[in-house]
Amino acid sequence: HYKKYVQADAPTNKTLAGLVSQLLQFQEDAFGKHVANPAFTKFPAKCFLDFKAGGTLCYILGAAYKYKNEQGWRRFDLQNPSRMDRNVEMFMNIEKTLVQNNCLSRPSIYLIPDI
């Protein structure tokens, strides 16, 4: 159901692979272990390795293209430091999409009362 977001600029296998690479690199640069105060938690690597139709990677790419379309961007610019906030916002939208579609769940932590 993301078809309408990619029709104007239909991605090829190479552009999709490039986008996945950029998303992974941005994630590492912005939220990786070397970052002092990351604004977000990285998605698990397994999310990017689910190549099934309707799999997690499909939702990640679909949500990214939807966000790009809604923001009126001509292209993804994940290396530009001035776009950091917008890109973090895109990752938050992607996370929301993954949670809604049961591709990503937030961990539940239980603590005993006498800690």
PDB file of C-alpha atoms in Angstrom:
ATOM      1  CA  HIS A   1       0.000   0.000   0.000  1.00  0.00           C
ATOM      2  CA  TYR A   2       3.022   2.277  -0.428  1.00  0.00           C
ATOM      3  CA  LYS A   3       2.763   2.167  -4.210  1.00  0.00           C
ATOM      4  CA  LYS A   4       1.425   5.720  -4.520  1.00  0.00           C
ATOM      5  CA  TYR A   5       4.510   7.083  -2.731  1.00  0.00           C
ATOM      6  CA  VAL A   6       6.988   5.534  -5.160  1.00  0.00           C
ATOM      7  CA  GLN A   7       5.099   5.857  -8.453  1.00  0.00           C
ATOM      8  CA  ALA A   8       6.454   9.309  -9.379  1.00  0.00           C
ATOM      9  CA  ASP A   9      10.072   8.238  -8.877  1.00  0.00           C
ATOM     10  CA  ALA A  10      10.035   4.445  -9.101  1.00  0.00           C
ATOM     11  CA  PRO A  11      13.055   3.040  -7.248  1.00  0.00           C
ATOM     12  CA  THR A  12      15.324   0.438  -8.810  1.00  0.00           C
ATOM     13  CA  ASN A  13      17.026  -2.390  -6.963  1.00  0.00           C
ATOM     14  CA  LYS A  14      20.195  -0.263  -6.835  1.00  0.00           C
ATOM     15  CA  THR A  15      18.463   2.812  -5.413  1.00  0.00           C
ATOM     16  CA  LEU A  16      16.728   0.683  -2.769  1.00  0.00           C
ATOM     17  CA  ALA A  17      20.030  -0.948  -1.816  1.00  0.00           C
ATOM     18  CA  GLY A  18      21.632   2.496  -1.640  1.00  0.00           C
ATOM     19  CA  LEU A  19      18.835   3.791   0.579  1.00  0.00           C
ATOM     20  CA  VAL A  20      19.153   0.819   2.938  1.00  0.00           C
ATOM     21  CA  SER A  21      22.891   1.474   3.144  1.00  0.00           C
ATOM     22  CA  GLN A  22      22.271   5.171   3.896  1.00  0.00           C
ATOM     23  CA  LEU A  23      19.669   4.334   6.557  1.00  0.00           C
ATOM     24  CA  LEU A  24      22.075   1.935   8.265  1.00  0.00           C
ATOM     25  CA  GLN A  25      24.919   4.465   8.116  1.00  0.00           C
ATOM     26  CA  PHE A  26      22.721   7.283   9.441  1.00  0.00           C
ATOM     27  CA  GLN A  27      21.555   5.038  12.243  1.00  0.00           C
ATOM     28  CA  GLU A  28      25.155   4.299  13.215  1.00  0.00           C
ATOM     29  CA  ASP A  29      26.277   7.933  12.934  1.00  0.00           C
ATOM     30  CA  ALA A  30      23.286   9.381  14.803  1.00  0.00           C
ATOM     31  CA  PHE A  31      22.366   6.669  17.313  1.00  0.00           C
ATOM     32  CA  GLY A  32      25.441   4.417  17.521  1.00  0.00           C
ATOM     33  CA  LYS A  33      27.447   3.550  20.616  1.00  0.00           C
ATOM     34  CA  HIS A  34      29.991   6.325  19.989  1.00  0.00           C
ATOM     35  CA  VAL A  35      27.280   9.033  20.191  1.00  0.00           C
ATOM     36  CA  ALA A  36      27.164  10.778  23.583  1.00  0.00           C
ATOM     37  CA  ASN A  37      23.413  11.458  23.778  1.00  0.00           C
ATOM     38  CA  PRO A  38      21.639   9.535  21.025  1.00  0.00           C
ATOM     39  CA  ALA A  39      18.164  10.885  20.278  1.00  0.00           C
ATOM     40  CA  PHE A  40      16.866   7.429  19.459  1.00  0.00           C
ATOM     41  CA  THR A  41      17.620   3.724  19.748  1.00  0.00           C
ATOM     42  CA  LYS A  42      18.860   1.896  16.660  1.00  0.00           C
ATOM     43  CA  PHE A  43      16.600  -0.631  14.977  1.00  0.00           C
ATOM     44  CA  PRO A  44      17.833  -4.219  15.358  1.00  0.00           C
ATOM     45  CA  ALA A  45      19.890  -5.439  12.392  1.00  0.00           C
ATOM     46  CA  LYS A  46      17.365  -8.234  11.802  1.00  0.00           C
ATOM     47  CA  CYS A  47      14.858  -5.563  10.713  1.00  0.00           C
ATOM     48  CA  PHE A  48      17.037  -4.795   7.697  1.00  0.00           C
ATOM     49  CA  LEU A  49      17.488  -8.481   6.852  1.00  0.00           C
ATOM     50  CA  ASP A  50      13.795  -9.375   6.505  1.00  0.00           C
ATOM     51  CA  PHE A  51      13.498  -9.399   2.712  1.00  0.00           C
ATOM     52  CA  LYS A  52      10.015 -10.945   2.550  1.00  0.00           C
ATOM     53  CA  ALA A  53       7.200  -9.103   0.801  1.00  0.00           C
ATOM     54  CA  GLY A  54       5.408  -7.382   3.646  1.00  0.00           C
ATOM     55  CA  GLY A  55       8.433  -7.946   5.893  1.00  0.00           C
ATOM     56  CA  THR A  56      10.094  -5.457   8.196  1.00  0.00           C
ATOM     57  CA  LEU A  57      12.420  -4.030   5.530  1.00  0.00           C
ATOM     58  CA  CYS A  58       9.408  -3.467   3.281  1.00  0.00           C
ATOM     59  CA  TYR A  59       7.748  -1.407   6.022  1.00  0.00           C
ATOM     60  CA  ILE A  60      10.964   0.532   6.700  1.00  0.00           C
ATOM     61  CA  LEU A  61      11.365   1.498   3.049  1.00  0.00           C
ATOM     62  CA  GLY A  62       7.647   2.185   2.610  1.00  0.00           C
ATOM     63  CA  ALA A  63       7.524   4.443   5.654  1.00  0.00           C
ATOM     64  CA  ALA A  64      10.674   6.268   4.500  1.00  0.00           C
ATOM     65  CA  TYR A  65       9.224   6.924   1.037  1.00  0.00           C
ATOM     66  CA  LYS A  66       5.894   7.969   2.552  1.00  0.00           C
ATOM     67  CA  TYR A  67       7.661  10.446   4.847  1.00  0.00           C
ATOM     68  CA  LYS A  68       9.767  11.771   1.955  1.00  0.00           C
ATOM     69  CA  ASN A  69       6.602  12.300  -0.075  1.00  0.00           C
ATOM     70  CA  GLU A  70       4.696  13.985   2.770  1.00  0.00           C
ATOM     71  CA  GLN A  71       7.614  16.345   3.464  1.00  0.00           C
ATOM     72  CA  GLY A  72       7.938  17.247  -0.209  1.00  0.00           C
ATOM     73  CA  TRP A  73      11.561  16.109  -0.401  1.00  0.00           C
ATOM     74  CA  ARG A  74      13.028  15.506  -3.849  1.00  0.00           C
ATOM     75  CA  ARG A  75      15.532  13.017  -2.481  1.00  0.00           C
ATOM     76  CA  PHE A  76      16.786  11.484   0.747  1.00  0.00           C
ATOM     77  CA  ASP A  77      19.638  13.464   2.286  1.00  0.00           C
ATOM     78  CA  LEU A  78      20.867  11.419   5.229  1.00  0.00           C
ATOM     79  CA  GLN A  79      24.448  12.745   5.189  1.00  0.00           C
ATOM     80  CA  ASN A  80      23.568  16.434   5.575  1.00  0.00           C
ATOM     81  CA  PRO A  81      24.048  17.572   9.213  1.00  0.00           C
ATOM     82  CA  SER A  82      21.498  20.379   8.772  1.00  0.00           C
ATOM     83  CA  ARG A  83      18.808  17.772   8.111  1.00  0.00           C
ATOM     84  CA  MET A  84      19.572  15.759  11.251  1.00  0.00           C
ATOM     85  CA  ASP A  85      16.334  16.671  13.071  1.00  0.00           C
ATOM     86  CA  ARG A  86      14.159  15.870  10.061  1.00  0.00           C
ATOM     87  CA  ASN A  87      15.901  12.546   9.558  1.00  0.00           C
ATOM     88  CA  VAL A  88      15.487  11.629  13.239  1.00  0.00           C
ATOM     89  CA  GLU A  89      11.800  12.497  12.863  1.00  0.00           C
ATOM     90  CA  MET A  90      11.644  10.166   9.851  1.00  0.00           C
ATOM     91  CA  PHE A  91      13.137   7.363  11.969  1.00  0.00           C
ATOM     92  CA  MET A  92      10.497   8.020  14.632  1.00  0.00           C
ATOM     93  CA  ASN A  93       7.801   7.670  11.959  1.00  0.00           C
ATOM     94  CA  ILE A  94       9.401   4.448  10.735  1.00  0.00           C
ATOM     95  CA  GLU A  95       9.404   3.085  14.288  1.00  0.00           C
ATOM     96  CA  LYS A  96       5.724   3.972  14.697  1.00  0.00           C
ATOM     97  CA  THR A  97       4.933   2.111  11.466  1.00  0.00           C
ATOM     98  CA  LEU A  98       6.914  -0.963  12.582  1.00  0.00           C
ATOM     99  CA  VAL A  99       5.167  -1.060  15.977  1.00  0.00           C
ATOM    100  CA  GLN A 100       1.716  -0.633  14.372  1.00  0.00           C
ATOM    101  CA  ASN A 101       2.393  -3.545  12.029  1.00  0.00           C
ATOM    102  CA  ASN A 102       3.787  -5.813  14.764  1.00  0.00           C
ATOM    103  CA  CYS A 103       7.263  -5.836  13.226  1.00  0.00           C
ATOM    104  CA  LEU A 104       8.877  -4.271  16.278  1.00  0.00           C
ATOM    105  CA  SER A 105       7.865  -4.525  19.890  1.00  0.00           C
ATOM    106  CA  ARG A 106       9.032  -2.531  22.822  1.00  0.00           C
ATOM    107  CA  PRO A 107      10.492  -4.730  25.551  1.00  0.00           C
ATOM    108  CA  SER A 108       8.563  -5.142  28.784  1.00  0.00           C
ATOM    109  CA  ILE A 109      10.665  -4.971  31.908  1.00  0.00           C
ATOM    110  CA  TYR A 110       9.389  -6.143  35.258  1.00  0.00           C
ATOM    111  CA  LEU A 111      11.056  -5.206  38.526  1.00  0.00           C
ATOM    112  CA  ILE A 112      10.398  -6.770  41.890  1.00  0.00           C
ATOM    113  CA  PRO A 113       8.921  -4.253  44.350  1.00  0.00           C
ATOM    114  CA  ASP A 114      11.645  -4.574  46.999  1.00  0.00           C
ATOM    115  CA  ILE A 115      14.497  -3.101  44.947  1.00  0.00           C
TER     116      ILE A 115
END
